[in-house]
Amino acid sequence: MSLLTDLVNLNLSDCTDKIIAEYIWIGGSGMDLRSKATTLSGPVSDPSKLPKWNYDGSSTGQAPGEDSEVILYPQAIFKDPFRRGNNILVMCDAYTPAGEPIPTNKRCNAAKIFSHPDVAAEEPWYGIEQEYTLLQKDVKWPIGWPLGGYPGPQGPYYCGVGVDKAYGRDIVDSHYKACLYAGINISGINGEVMPGQWEFQVGPAVGISAGDELWVARYILERITETAGVVLSFDPKPIQGDWNGAGAHTNYSTKSMRSDGGYEVIKKAIEKLGLRHKEHIAAYGEGNERRLTGRHETADINTFLWGVANRGASIRVGRDTEKAGKGYFEDRRPASNMDPYVVTSMIAETTILWKP
């Protein structure tokens, strides 16, 4: 085993200029991540300098067998925390050979929205709170929970410390450091209300980079849980009953909101979000109706309401923002399995471009 570890940790820069690039893309379900590696002649820091690549879309549910080739366009580069050295992770989106984005490519439309002059001028910032649950491999039951049974009720687990309260901290801390190494702007982690559930935050990130960074952070977490022999779940309500669900609260601000008088801009933006509540809910993740029940720090899925410091609202405004008269707000509706390209661009489109 030590020989295997030694080989995995080989420093290639001692003997070659060649590097390994791991190309990452989103599979046919819209949530499954896929990746494969290629050798490059030397270090690359600009995604436009990377070659396009292809894969068998019929094996990912993204193309028919008789016309299975899907093309990967490199979009963002991160340092590889697994291979280290000059090796890289490459976030890609997927296109047909004719250059059309395939249906599961949500990045392409998001990039168009973020490149709109009105949106770019507002410099939209995002901070995404990604919740997730760690499950035992063979039984798909949260780690730390007795098999077929339940732990004590919620209360001691949120930001808890101790062997009977915090389950999986080694995975969480490994992920935290790996994301920092990769160049992802991960801003924190914490244990969540349900035992076995955790959260990490990505941001502030500007525009399309928020989606790129969250997807690669998810990829790194998938790889770490793979090594640890633990199943990673982004289900918005993994355990039925009196247990919190899992969301991806999305904090948002524009240049106008962050400037003097921004609180009025925030209120107008929230009003527009309320007018498009159904459209946003439809795009905010599958199974969200099991989470947005009006209980467990959520607003009912059919109700739109906002408030200051109200965690039972659709949109929460912080006390600091109210006091300063400028700042940001939090959209608490997105589910943990949402696509950040869809959510971030839709919030920008509704609040900046959409005319009621």
Short mmCIF file of C-alpha atoms in Angstrom, two decimals, residues 55-285:
data_model
loop_
_atom_site.label_atom_id
_atom_site.label_comp_id
_atom_site.label_asym_id
_atom_site.label_seq_id
_atom_site.Cartn_x
_atom_site.Cartn_y
_atom_site.Cartn_z
CA TYR A 55 -16.42 12.06 -25.15
CA ASP A 56 -19.05 9.38 -25.76
CA GLY A 57 -22.32 11.14 -25.02
CA SER A 58 -24.30 7.92 -25.45
CA SER A 59 -22.68 6.65 -22.23
CA THR A 60 -23.68 9.73 -20.23
CA GLY A 61 -27.27 10.09 -21.48
CA GLN A 62 -26.38 13.10 -23.64
CA ALA A 63 -26.30 11.74 -27.20
CA PRO A 64 -27.65 8.82 -29.28
CA GLY A 65 -25.36 5.87 -30.02
CA GLU A 66 -25.36 6.51 -33.78
CA ASP A 67 -24.12 10.09 -33.27
CA SER A 68 -22.46 9.96 -29.88
CA GLU A 69 -19.63 12.48 -30.06
CA VAL A 70 -19.92 15.46 -27.69
CA ILE A 71 -17.28 18.20 -27.67
CA LEU A 72 -15.77 19.64 -24.48
CA TYR A 73 -14.87 23.34 -24.46
CA PRO A 74 -12.43 24.23 -21.64
CA GLN A 75 -13.75 27.21 -19.66
CA ALA A 76 -11.92 27.52 -16.33
CA ILE A 77 -8.66 26.18 -14.86
CA PHE A 78 -7.95 25.24 -11.24
CA LYS A 79 -4.90 23.70 -9.57
CA ASP A 80 -5.27 19.96 -9.02
CA PRO A 81 -5.15 19.19 -5.26
CA PHE A 82 -4.93 15.45 -5.92
CA ARG A 83 -2.00 15.31 -8.36
CA ARG A 84 -0.55 18.67 -7.28
CA GLY A 85 2.51 20.13 -9.03
CA ASN A 86 1.58 21.89 -12.27
CA ASN A 87 -1.32 19.54 -12.92
CA ILE A 88 -4.76 21.10 -13.39
CA LEU A 89 -8.51 20.61 -13.16
CA VAL A 90 -10.43 22.01 -16.14
CA MET A 91 -14.12 22.90 -15.94
CA CYS A 92 -15.71 22.39 -19.35
CA ASP A 93 -19.09 22.76 -21.00
CA ALA A 94 -20.42 20.54 -23.74
CA TYR A 95 -21.41 21.12 -27.37
CA THR A 96 -22.44 19.20 -30.48
CA PRO A 97 -19.83 18.83 -33.24
CA ALA A 98 -21.67 21.68 -35.02
CA GLY A 99 -20.98 23.97 -32.07
CA GLU A 100 -24.45 24.05 -30.50
CA PRO A 101 -24.68 23.73 -26.70
CA ILE A 102 -26.27 20.41 -25.73
CA PRO A 103 -29.47 20.59 -23.60
CA THR A 104 -27.66 19.95 -20.29
CA ASN A 105 -25.17 22.75 -20.98
CA LYS A 106 -26.58 25.51 -18.77
CA ARG A 107 -23.31 27.42 -18.67
CA CYS A 108 -23.61 28.74 -22.23
CA ASN A 109 -26.85 30.65 -21.58
CA ALA A 110 -25.57 31.87 -18.21
CA ALA A 111 -22.44 33.26 -19.87
CA LYS A 112 -24.64 35.19 -22.33
CA ILE A 113 -26.60 36.76 -19.47
CA PHE A 114 -23.45 37.68 -17.54
CA SER A 115 -21.84 39.19 -20.65
CA HIS A 116 -24.85 41.50 -21.26
CA PRO A 117 -23.55 45.07 -20.83
CA ASP A 118 -26.22 45.97 -18.25
CA VAL A 119 -25.36 42.91 -16.13
CA ALA A 120 -21.58 43.31 -16.49
CA ALA A 121 -21.86 46.96 -15.41
CA GLU A 122 -23.55 45.87 -12.16
CA GLU A 123 -20.74 43.40 -11.26
CA PRO A 124 -23.05 40.81 -9.62
CA TRP A 125 -21.48 39.11 -6.61
CA TYR A 126 -22.59 35.73 -5.30
CA GLY A 127 -21.97 33.74 -2.16
CA ILE A 128 -23.43 30.24 -2.31
CA GLU A 129 -24.01 28.13 0.81
CA GLN A 130 -23.81 24.52 -0.39
CA GLU A 131 -25.35 22.03 2.04
CA TYR A 132 -24.83 18.28 1.61
CA THR A 133 -25.25 15.01 3.49
CA LEU A 134 -22.69 12.23 4.00
CA LEU A 135 -24.16 8.72 3.78
CA GLN A 136 -22.88 5.28 4.74
CA LYS A 137 -21.90 3.50 1.53
CA ASP A 138 -23.90 0.28 1.65
CA VAL A 139 -27.07 1.40 3.40
CA LYS A 140 -27.44 5.03 2.18
CA TRP A 141 -28.11 6.20 5.75
CA PRO A 142 -26.34 9.27 7.23
CA ILE A 143 -22.93 8.64 8.74
CA GLY A 144 -22.95 8.58 12.54
CA TRP A 145 -26.58 7.41 12.63
CA PRO A 146 -27.35 3.95 14.10
CA LEU A 147 -28.25 1.47 11.37
CA GLY A 148 -32.02 1.49 10.90
CA GLY A 149 -32.38 3.99 13.74
CA TYR A 150 -32.14 7.66 14.56
CA PRO A 151 -29.86 9.84 16.66
CA GLY A 152 -31.17 12.24 19.27
CA PRO A 153 -33.31 15.15 18.02
CA GLN A 154 -31.86 18.21 16.32
CA GLY A 155 -30.31 20.84 18.53
CA PRO A 156 -26.73 19.89 19.47
CA TYR A 157 -25.42 19.24 15.96
CA TYR A 158 -25.37 22.68 14.28
CA CYS A 159 -21.75 23.83 14.47
CA GLY A 160 -21.37 21.07 17.06
CA VAL A 161 -18.12 19.66 18.43
CA GLY A 162 -17.54 16.14 19.71
CA VAL A 163 -17.66 12.54 18.58
CA ASP A 164 -21.40 12.30 19.31
CA LYS A 165 -22.27 15.49 17.41
CA ALA A 166 -19.91 15.99 14.44
CA TYR A 167 -19.69 13.14 11.92
CA GLY A 168 -17.24 13.37 9.00
CA ARG A 169 -15.10 16.36 9.97
CA ASP A 170 -11.99 14.79 8.39
CA ILE A 171 -13.76 14.81 4.99
CA VAL A 172 -14.99 18.38 5.52
CA ASP A 173 -11.58 19.78 6.48
CA SER A 174 -9.85 17.89 3.65
CA HIS A 175 -12.30 19.44 1.22
CA TYR A 176 -11.82 22.92 2.68
CA LYS A 177 -8.05 22.81 2.23
CA ALA A 178 -8.24 21.16 -1.19
CA CYS A 179 -10.53 23.93 -2.46
CA LEU A 180 -8.18 26.62 -1.16
CA TYR A 181 -5.29 24.84 -2.87
CA ALA A 182 -7.26 24.65 -6.12
CA GLY A 183 -7.86 28.41 -6.13
CA ILE A 184 -11.55 28.24 -5.32
CA ASN A 185 -12.77 31.14 -3.20
CA ILE A 186 -14.20 28.90 -0.49
CA SER A 187 -15.05 31.16 2.41
CA GLY A 188 -16.02 28.76 5.19
CA ILE A 189 -17.54 25.49 6.42
CA ASN A 190 -19.85 24.45 9.26
CA GLY A 191 -21.76 21.51 10.62
CA GLU A 192 -25.47 21.70 9.86
CA VAL A 193 -28.65 21.22 11.90
CA MET A 194 -29.15 17.58 10.89
CA PRO A 195 -26.32 15.28 12.02
CA GLY A 196 -24.22 14.03 9.10
CA GLN A 197 -25.05 17.16 7.14
CA TRP A 198 -22.49 19.89 6.43
CA GLU A 199 -22.15 23.13 4.50
CA PHE A 200 -19.42 24.94 2.64
CA GLN A 201 -19.61 28.43 1.22
CA VAL A 202 -18.16 29.66 -2.09
CA GLY A 203 -17.80 33.37 -2.68
CA PRO A 204 -17.85 36.18 -3.08
CA ALA A 205 -17.51 35.30 -6.75
CA VAL A 206 -18.39 37.51 -9.71
CA GLY A 207 -20.75 36.41 -12.47
CA ILE A 208 -20.06 33.13 -14.25
CA SER A 209 -17.14 32.29 -11.96
CA ALA A 210 -19.59 31.51 -9.13
CA GLY A 211 -20.96 28.56 -11.13
CA ASP A 212 -17.51 27.38 -12.22
CA GLU A 213 -16.16 27.46 -8.67
CA LEU A 214 -19.16 25.72 -7.09
CA TRP A 215 -19.15 22.92 -9.66
CA VAL A 216 -15.42 22.28 -9.19
CA ALA A 217 -15.85 22.42 -5.39
CA ARG A 218 -18.55 19.75 -5.76
CA TYR A 219 -16.21 17.70 -7.95
CA ILE A 220 -13.42 17.87 -5.37
CA LEU A 221 -15.85 16.80 -2.64
CA GLU A 222 -17.04 13.87 -4.76
CA ARG A 223 -13.42 12.76 -5.21
CA ILE A 224 -12.67 13.02 -1.48
CA THR A 225 -15.78 11.07 -0.47
CA GLU A 226 -14.90 8.48 -3.12
CA THR A 227 -11.54 7.96 -1.40
CA ALA A 228 -13.16 7.91 2.04
CA GLY A 229 -15.74 5.30 1.01
CA VAL A 230 -18.65 7.62 1.84
CA VAL A 231 -21.61 8.54 -0.41
CA LEU A 232 -22.19 12.25 -1.07
CA SER A 233 -25.83 13.30 -1.32
CA PHE A 234 -27.23 16.61 -2.59
CA ASP A 235 -30.81 15.46 -2.04
CA PRO A 236 -32.82 18.44 -0.70
CA LYS A 237 -34.61 16.24 1.85
CA PRO A 238 -32.52 13.10 2.42
CA ILE A 239 -34.40 12.02 5.56
CA GLN A 240 -38.14 12.46 5.90
CA GLY A 241 -39.66 13.65 9.17
CA ASP A 242 -38.52 16.21 11.70
CA TRP A 243 -35.11 16.77 10.12
CA ASN A 244 -33.81 19.78 8.22
CA GLY A 245 -33.47 19.56 4.46
CA ALA A 246 -30.46 20.66 2.43
CA GLY A 247 -30.37 23.89 0.45
CA ALA A 248 -28.03 26.13 -1.47
CA HIS A 249 -28.86 29.59 -0.16
CA THR A 250 -27.61 32.13 -2.67
CA ASN A 251 -26.39 35.50 -1.43
CA TYR A 252 -26.46 38.23 -4.05
CA SER A 253 -25.60 41.87 -4.57
CA THR A 254 -25.01 44.28 -7.43
CA LYS A 255 -22.85 47.37 -7.58
CA SER A 256 -25.97 49.52 -7.07
CA MET A 257 -27.00 47.49 -4.01
CA ARG A 258 -23.54 47.84 -2.49
CA SER A 259 -23.55 51.63 -3.00
CA ASP A 260 -25.24 54.35 -0.95
CA GLY A 261 -29.00 54.09 -1.37
CA GLY A 262 -28.66 50.40 -2.19
CA TYR A 263 -31.40 49.29 0.21
CA GLU A 264 -34.05 50.75 -2.10
CA VAL A 265 -32.47 48.88 -5.03
CA ILE A 266 -32.57 45.68 -2.96
CA LYS A 267 -36.27 46.11 -2.20
CA LYS A 268 -37.10 46.67 -5.87
CA ALA A 269 -35.08 43.57 -6.82
CA ILE A 270 -36.92 41.47 -4.22
CA GLU A 271 -40.25 42.73 -5.57
CA LYS A 272 -39.28 41.53 -9.06
CA LEU A 273 -38.20 38.14 -7.68
CA GLY A 274 -41.63 37.81 -6.05
CA LEU A 275 -43.36 38.44 -9.37
CA ARG A 276 -41.40 35.57 -10.94
CA HIS A 277 -41.56 33.25 -7.93
CA LYS A 278 -43.02 30.27 -9.82
CA GLU A 279 -40.46 30.49 -12.61
CA HIS A 280 -37.60 30.58 -10.11
CA ILE A 281 -38.96 27.69 -8.05
CA ALA A 282 -39.24 25.59 -11.21
CA ALA A 283 -35.53 26.16 -11.88
CA TYR A 284 -34.23 25.89 -8.30
CA GLY A 285 -33.72 22.11 -8.04
#
